[in-house]
């Protein structure tokens, strides 16, 4: 039976923090970076990684502004459909490229914008007029999303202003992360996630993986101990899973509040 002590868990979390610290050092060393493009497939941990990287950039003396391509979804009226006439939510044209690039360009020029948001209940985008965004002189934008490395969104932004990161995590782990997350946050059944997964993978092969080689650096988000954490959540949804049987269950309370796993199981200490 594979088990992890409390110290072992903290060591693995520290390895990820150290890796992010090194990436922040790389960004700081490259003069002129104003936009960090953080891309990865579904459930790779993009949102938490963006938050943690923002902290590391602050240590380097930068002010980090986090944005998501999800806020620029076009909505169902304009969303592409697949060959069966169903909504294709993995398609690159789910995101309004022109609007996103315009906002990024204005921020880099030092202008103030009204942030774009997306209502996932109504499936419509809107401008949050109660807030404004402006990039300070020492500011860096972190844009995260499955299409963040696609040049369609930043073709008019100078390469010297961009730093590209690809987040990697094995498909098997991402699948179980997605299943648990969908159930916890969206009240989706395991069957619904299972049915959706082939479409997700098809979208990755078409829209994400072709741009992986353009990344300046890759970040590994898988944690050696996470199967022990996910085990009870997965078993509750679909019963015993062979890949998890040899792992001793790890109580969720042992997972640090800023862990990538908190994006899946809830209880994060980070503000989303």
Coordinates of C-alpha atoms in Angstrom, one line a residue:
X1 CA 0.0 0.0 0.0
X2 CA 1.5 3.4 -1.1
X3 CA 1.1 6.0 1.6
X4 CA 2.4 9.5 2.2
X5 CA 3.2 11.2 5.5
X6 CA 2.3 14.8 6.2
X7 CA 5.9 15.8 5.6
X8 CA 6.0 14.0 2.3
X9 CA 2.9 15.9 1.1
X10 CA 4.4 19.2 2.1
X11 CA 7.7 18.3 0.3
X12 CA 5.8 17.6 -3.0
X13 CA 3.9 20.8 -2.7
X14 CA 7.1 22.6 -2.1
X15 CA 8.6 21.2 -5.2
X16 CA 5.8 22.8 -7.2
X17 CA 6.3 26.1 -5.5
X18 CA 10.0 26.0 -6.2
X19 CA 9.3 25.2 -9.9
X20 CA 7.0 28.2 -10.1
X21 CA 9.6 30.3 -8.4
X22 CA 12.1 29.4 -11.0
X23 CA 9.7 30.3 -13.8
X24 CA 9.1 33.7 -12.1
X25 CA 12.9 34.1 -12.1
X26 CA 12.9 33.4 -15.9
X27 CA 10.2 35.9 -16.5
X28 CA 12.0 38.6 -14.5
X29 CA 15.2 37.9 -16.3
X30 CA 13.6 38.5 -19.7
X31 CA 13.2 42.2 -19.9
X32 CA 10.0 43.6 -21.4
X33 CA 7.6 40.8 -20.5
X34 CA 4.1 42.2 -20.1
X35 CA 2.0 39.1 -20.8
X36 CA 2.4 35.6 -19.5
X37 CA 0.4 33.1 -21.5
X38 CA -0.5 30.0 -19.4
X39 CA -2.0 27.2 -21.4
X40 CA -3.0 23.6 -20.5
X41 CA -5.6 21.0 -21.2
X42 CA -8.8 20.5 -19.1
X43 CA -8.2 20.0 -15.4
X44 CA -4.5 20.6 -15.6
X45 CA -4.7 23.2 -12.8
X46 CA -4.4 26.4 -14.8
X47 CA -6.4 28.7 -12.5
X48 CA -4.5 27.7 -9.4
X49 CA -1.2 27.8 -11.2
X50 CA -1.9 31.3 -12.4
X51 CA -2.7 32.4 -8.8
X52 CA 0.4 30.8 -7.4
X53 CA 2.6 32.2 -10.2
X54 CA 1.2 35.7 -9.5
X55 CA 2.4 35.4 -5.9
X56 CA 5.9 34.4 -7.1
X57 CA 6.0 37.4 -9.5
X58 CA 5.1 39.7 -6.6
X59 CA 8.1 38.3 -4.7
X60 CA 10.1 39.4 -7.8
X61 CA 8.7 42.9 -7.5
X62 CA 6.0 42.7 -10.1
X63 CA 2.3 43.4 -9.9
X64 CA 0.4 40.5 -11.4
X65 CA -3.0 40.9 -13.1
X66 CA -4.8 37.6 -13.7
X67 CA -7.2 37.1 -16.6
X68 CA -9.0 34.1 -18.2
X69 CA -9.9 33.3 -21.8
X70 CA -13.1 31.9 -20.3
X71 CA -14.4 35.4 -19.7
X72 CA -14.3 36.0 -23.4
X73 CA -16.6 33.1 -24.4
X74 CA -18.9 34.2 -27.2
X75 CA -22.0 32.5 -25.8
X76 CA -24.3 30.0 -27.3
X77 CA -25.7 32.3 -30.0
X78 CA -22.3 32.4 -31.7
X79 CA -20.7 29.2 -30.3
X80 CA -19.5 26.7 -33.0
X81 CA -21.2 23.4 -33.3
X82 CA -19.7 20.0 -34.2
X83 CA -20.6 17.7 -37.0
X84 CA -23.7 16.5 -35.1
X85 CA -25.0 19.9 -34.5
X86 CA -24.1 20.0 -30.9
X87 CA -22.2 22.8 -29.2
X88 CA -18.5 22.4 -29.5
X89 CA -17.2 24.1 -26.3
X90 CA -13.5 23.1 -27.1
X91 CA -13.4 25.0 -30.4
X92 CA -11.1 27.9 -30.6
X93 CA -13.9 30.1 -31.9
X94 CA -15.7 29.8 -28.5
X95 CA -13.5 32.7 -27.5
X96 CA -13.9 36.2 -29.0
X97 CA -10.3 36.6 -30.3
X98 CA -10.7 40.2 -31.4
X99 CA -12.2 41.4 -28.2
X100 CA -9.6 39.6 -26.0
X101 CA -6.6 40.9 -28.0
X102 CA -8.0 44.4 -28.0
X103 CA -8.2 44.4 -24.2
X104 CA -4.8 42.9 -23.8
X105 CA -3.3 45.5 -26.1
X106 CA -5.0 48.3 -24.3
X107 CA -3.7 47.1 -21.0
X108 CA -0.2 46.8 -22.2
X109 CA -0.4 50.3 -23.5
X110 CA -1.3 51.5 -20.0
X111 CA -5.0 52.2 -20.7
X112 CA -7.9 51.4 -18.4
X113 CA -10.5 48.8 -19.4
X114 CA -13.8 47.6 -18.0
X115 CA -13.3 43.8 -17.4
X116 CA -15.1 41.3 -19.5
X117 CA -17.0 38.5 -17.6
X118 CA -19.1 35.5 -18.7
X119 CA -22.3 34.4 -17.0
X120 CA -22.1 30.6 -17.1
X121 CA -25.7 30.3 -16.1
X122 CA -27.1 32.4 -18.9
X123 CA -24.2 31.7 -21.3
X124 CA -23.7 35.3 -22.2
X125 CA -20.8 37.7 -21.9
X126 CA -20.9 41.2 -20.4
X127 CA -18.8 44.0 -19.2
X128 CA -18.6 44.5 -15.4
X129 CA -19.1 48.2 -15.3
X130 CA -18.6 48.2 -11.5
X131 CA -14.9 47.6 -11.9
X132 CA -11.9 48.7 -14.0
X133 CA -8.5 47.3 -14.8
X134 CA -5.3 49.1 -15.4
X135 CA -1.8 47.6 -15.6
X136 CA 0.7 49.5 -13.5
X137 CA 4.2 50.2 -14.8
X138 CA 5.6 47.1 -13.1
X139 CA 2.6 45.0 -14.0
X140 CA 2.4 41.7 -15.8
X141 CA -0.8 40.1 -17.2
X142 CA -1.2 36.4 -16.6
X143 CA -3.7 35.0 -19.2
X144 CA -4.8 31.4 -18.5
X145 CA -6.9 29.2 -20.6
X146 CA -6.9 26.1 -22.9
X147 CA -6.4 28.4 -25.9
X148 CA -3.9 30.8 -24.3
X149 CA -1.0 29.7 -26.6
X150 CA -3.0 30.0 -29.8
X151 CA -1.4 32.9 -31.7
X152 CA -4.9 33.9 -32.9
X153 CA -5.3 35.8 -29.6
X154 CA -2.0 37.7 -29.4
X155 CA -0.8 38.0 -33.0
X156 CA -0.5 41.8 -32.8
X157 CA 1.4 41.8 -29.5
X158 CA 5.2 41.8 -29.8
X159 CA 7.0 38.5 -29.0
X160 CA 9.3 40.4 -26.6
X161 CA 6.3 41.2 -24.4
X162 CA 5.2 37.5 -24.1
X163 CA 6.3 34.5 -22.0
X164 CA 4.6 31.2 -22.7
X165 CA 3.9 28.3 -20.2
X166 CA 2.4 24.9 -20.9
X167 CA 0.9 23.0 -17.9
X168 CA 1.2 19.3 -18.2
X169 CA -0.6 16.5 -16.3
X170 CA -1.3 12.9 -17.4
X171 CA -4.7 12.3 -19.0
X172 CA -5.8 9.7 -16.4
X173 CA -5.3 12.1 -13.5
X174 CA -7.0 15.0 -15.4
X175 CA -10.0 12.8 -16.1
X176 CA -10.5 12.0 -12.4
X177 CA -9.9 15.6 -11.4
X178 CA -12.5 16.6 -14.0
X179 CA -15.0 14.1 -12.7
X180 CA -14.7 15.2 -9.1
X181 CA -14.6 18.9 -10.0
X182 CA -17.7 18.6 -12.2
X183 CA -19.6 16.9 -9.5
X184 CA -18.5 19.2 -6.7
X185 CA -18.9 22.6 -8.5
X186 CA -21.4 21.8 -11.3
X187 CA -23.5 19.0 -9.7
X188 CA -22.8 16.9 -12.8
X189 CA -23.0 13.1 -12.7
X190 CA -19.9 11.0 -13.4
X191 CA -21.8 9.6 -16.4
X192 CA -22.0 13.1 -17.8
X193 CA -18.3 13.7 -17.4
X194 CA -17.5 10.3 -19.0
X195 CA -19.7 11.1 -22.0
X196 CA -18.1 14.5 -22.4
X197 CA -14.5 13.3 -22.1
X198 CA -13.9 12.1 -25.7
X199 CA -14.9 15.5 -27.0
X200 CA -12.5 17.1 -24.5
X201 CA -9.6 15.0 -25.7
X202 CA -10.5 15.5 -29.4
X203 CA -10.5 19.3 -28.8
X204 CA -7.1 19.0 -27.1
X205 CA -5.6 17.2 -30.1
X206 CA -7.0 19.8 -32.5
X207 CA -6.6 23.1 -30.6
X208 CA -4.1 22.7 -27.7
X209 CA -1.3 20.2 -28.4
X210 CA -0.3 21.8 -31.7
X211 CA 0.9 24.9 -29.8
X212 CA 2.6 23.1 -26.9
X213 CA 6.0 23.2 -28.6
X214 CA 5.9 27.0 -28.6
X215 CA 6.0 27.2 -24.8
X216 CA 9.1 28.7 -23.2
X217 CA 8.7 26.3 -20.3
X218 CA 6.5 23.4 -19.2
X219 CA 5.1 23.0 -15.7
X220 CA 4.2 19.6 -14.3
X221 CA 1.0 19.9 -12.2
X222 CA 0.6 16.2 -11.2
X223 CA 1.3 15.4 -7.5
X224 CA 2.6 12.0 -6.5
X225 CA 0.2 11.8 -3.6
X226 CA -3.0 13.0 -5.3
X227 CA -4.4 9.5 -6.1
X228 CA -4.7 9.0 -2.3
X229 CA -6.7 12.3 -2.0
X230 CA -8.9 11.6 -5.0
X231 CA -9.6 8.0 -4.1
X232 CA -12.6 8.5 -1.8
X233 CA -14.1 11.1 -4.1
X234 CA -13.9 8.9 -7.1
X235 CA -15.1 5.8 -5.4
X236 CA -18.1 7.6 -4.2
X237 CA -19.0 8.4 -7.8
X238 CA -18.1 5.3 -9.7
X239 CA -16.9 2.7 -7.2
X240 CA -13.4 1.2 -6.9
X241 CA -10.8 2.1 -9.5
X242 CA -7.9 -0.2 -10.1
X243 CA -5.4 2.7 -10.5
X244 CA -6.2 3.9 -7.0
X245 CA -6.4 0.6 -5.1
X246 CA -2.8 0.5 -4.0
X247 CA -2.9 4.0 -2.6
X248 CA -3.8 4.6 1.0
X249 CA -6.6 7.2 1.4
X250 CA -5.4 10.7 2.4
X251 CA -7.9 12.9 4.2
X252 CA -8.7 16.1 2.3
X253 CA -7.8 18.1 5.5
X254 CA -4.1 17.2 4.9
X255 CA -4.1 19.0 1.5
X256 CA -2.6 22.5 1.8
X257 CA -5.0 25.4 1.2
X258 CA -3.1 26.6 -1.9
X259 CA -2.6 23.2 -3.5
X260 CA -3.6 22.6 -7.1
X261 CA -5.8 19.8 -5.7
X262 CA -8.0 22.4 -4.0
X263 CA -9.2 23.5 -7.5
X264 CA -10.7 20.0 -7.7
X265 CA -11.9 19.1 -4.2
X266 CA -12.7 22.6 -2.9
X267 CA -11.6 24.5 0.2
X268 CA -8.9 26.6 -1.5
X269 CA -7.3 29.4 0.5
X270 CA -6.8 31.3 -2.7
X271 CA -9.3 33.8 -4.0
X272 CA -10.8 32.9 -7.4

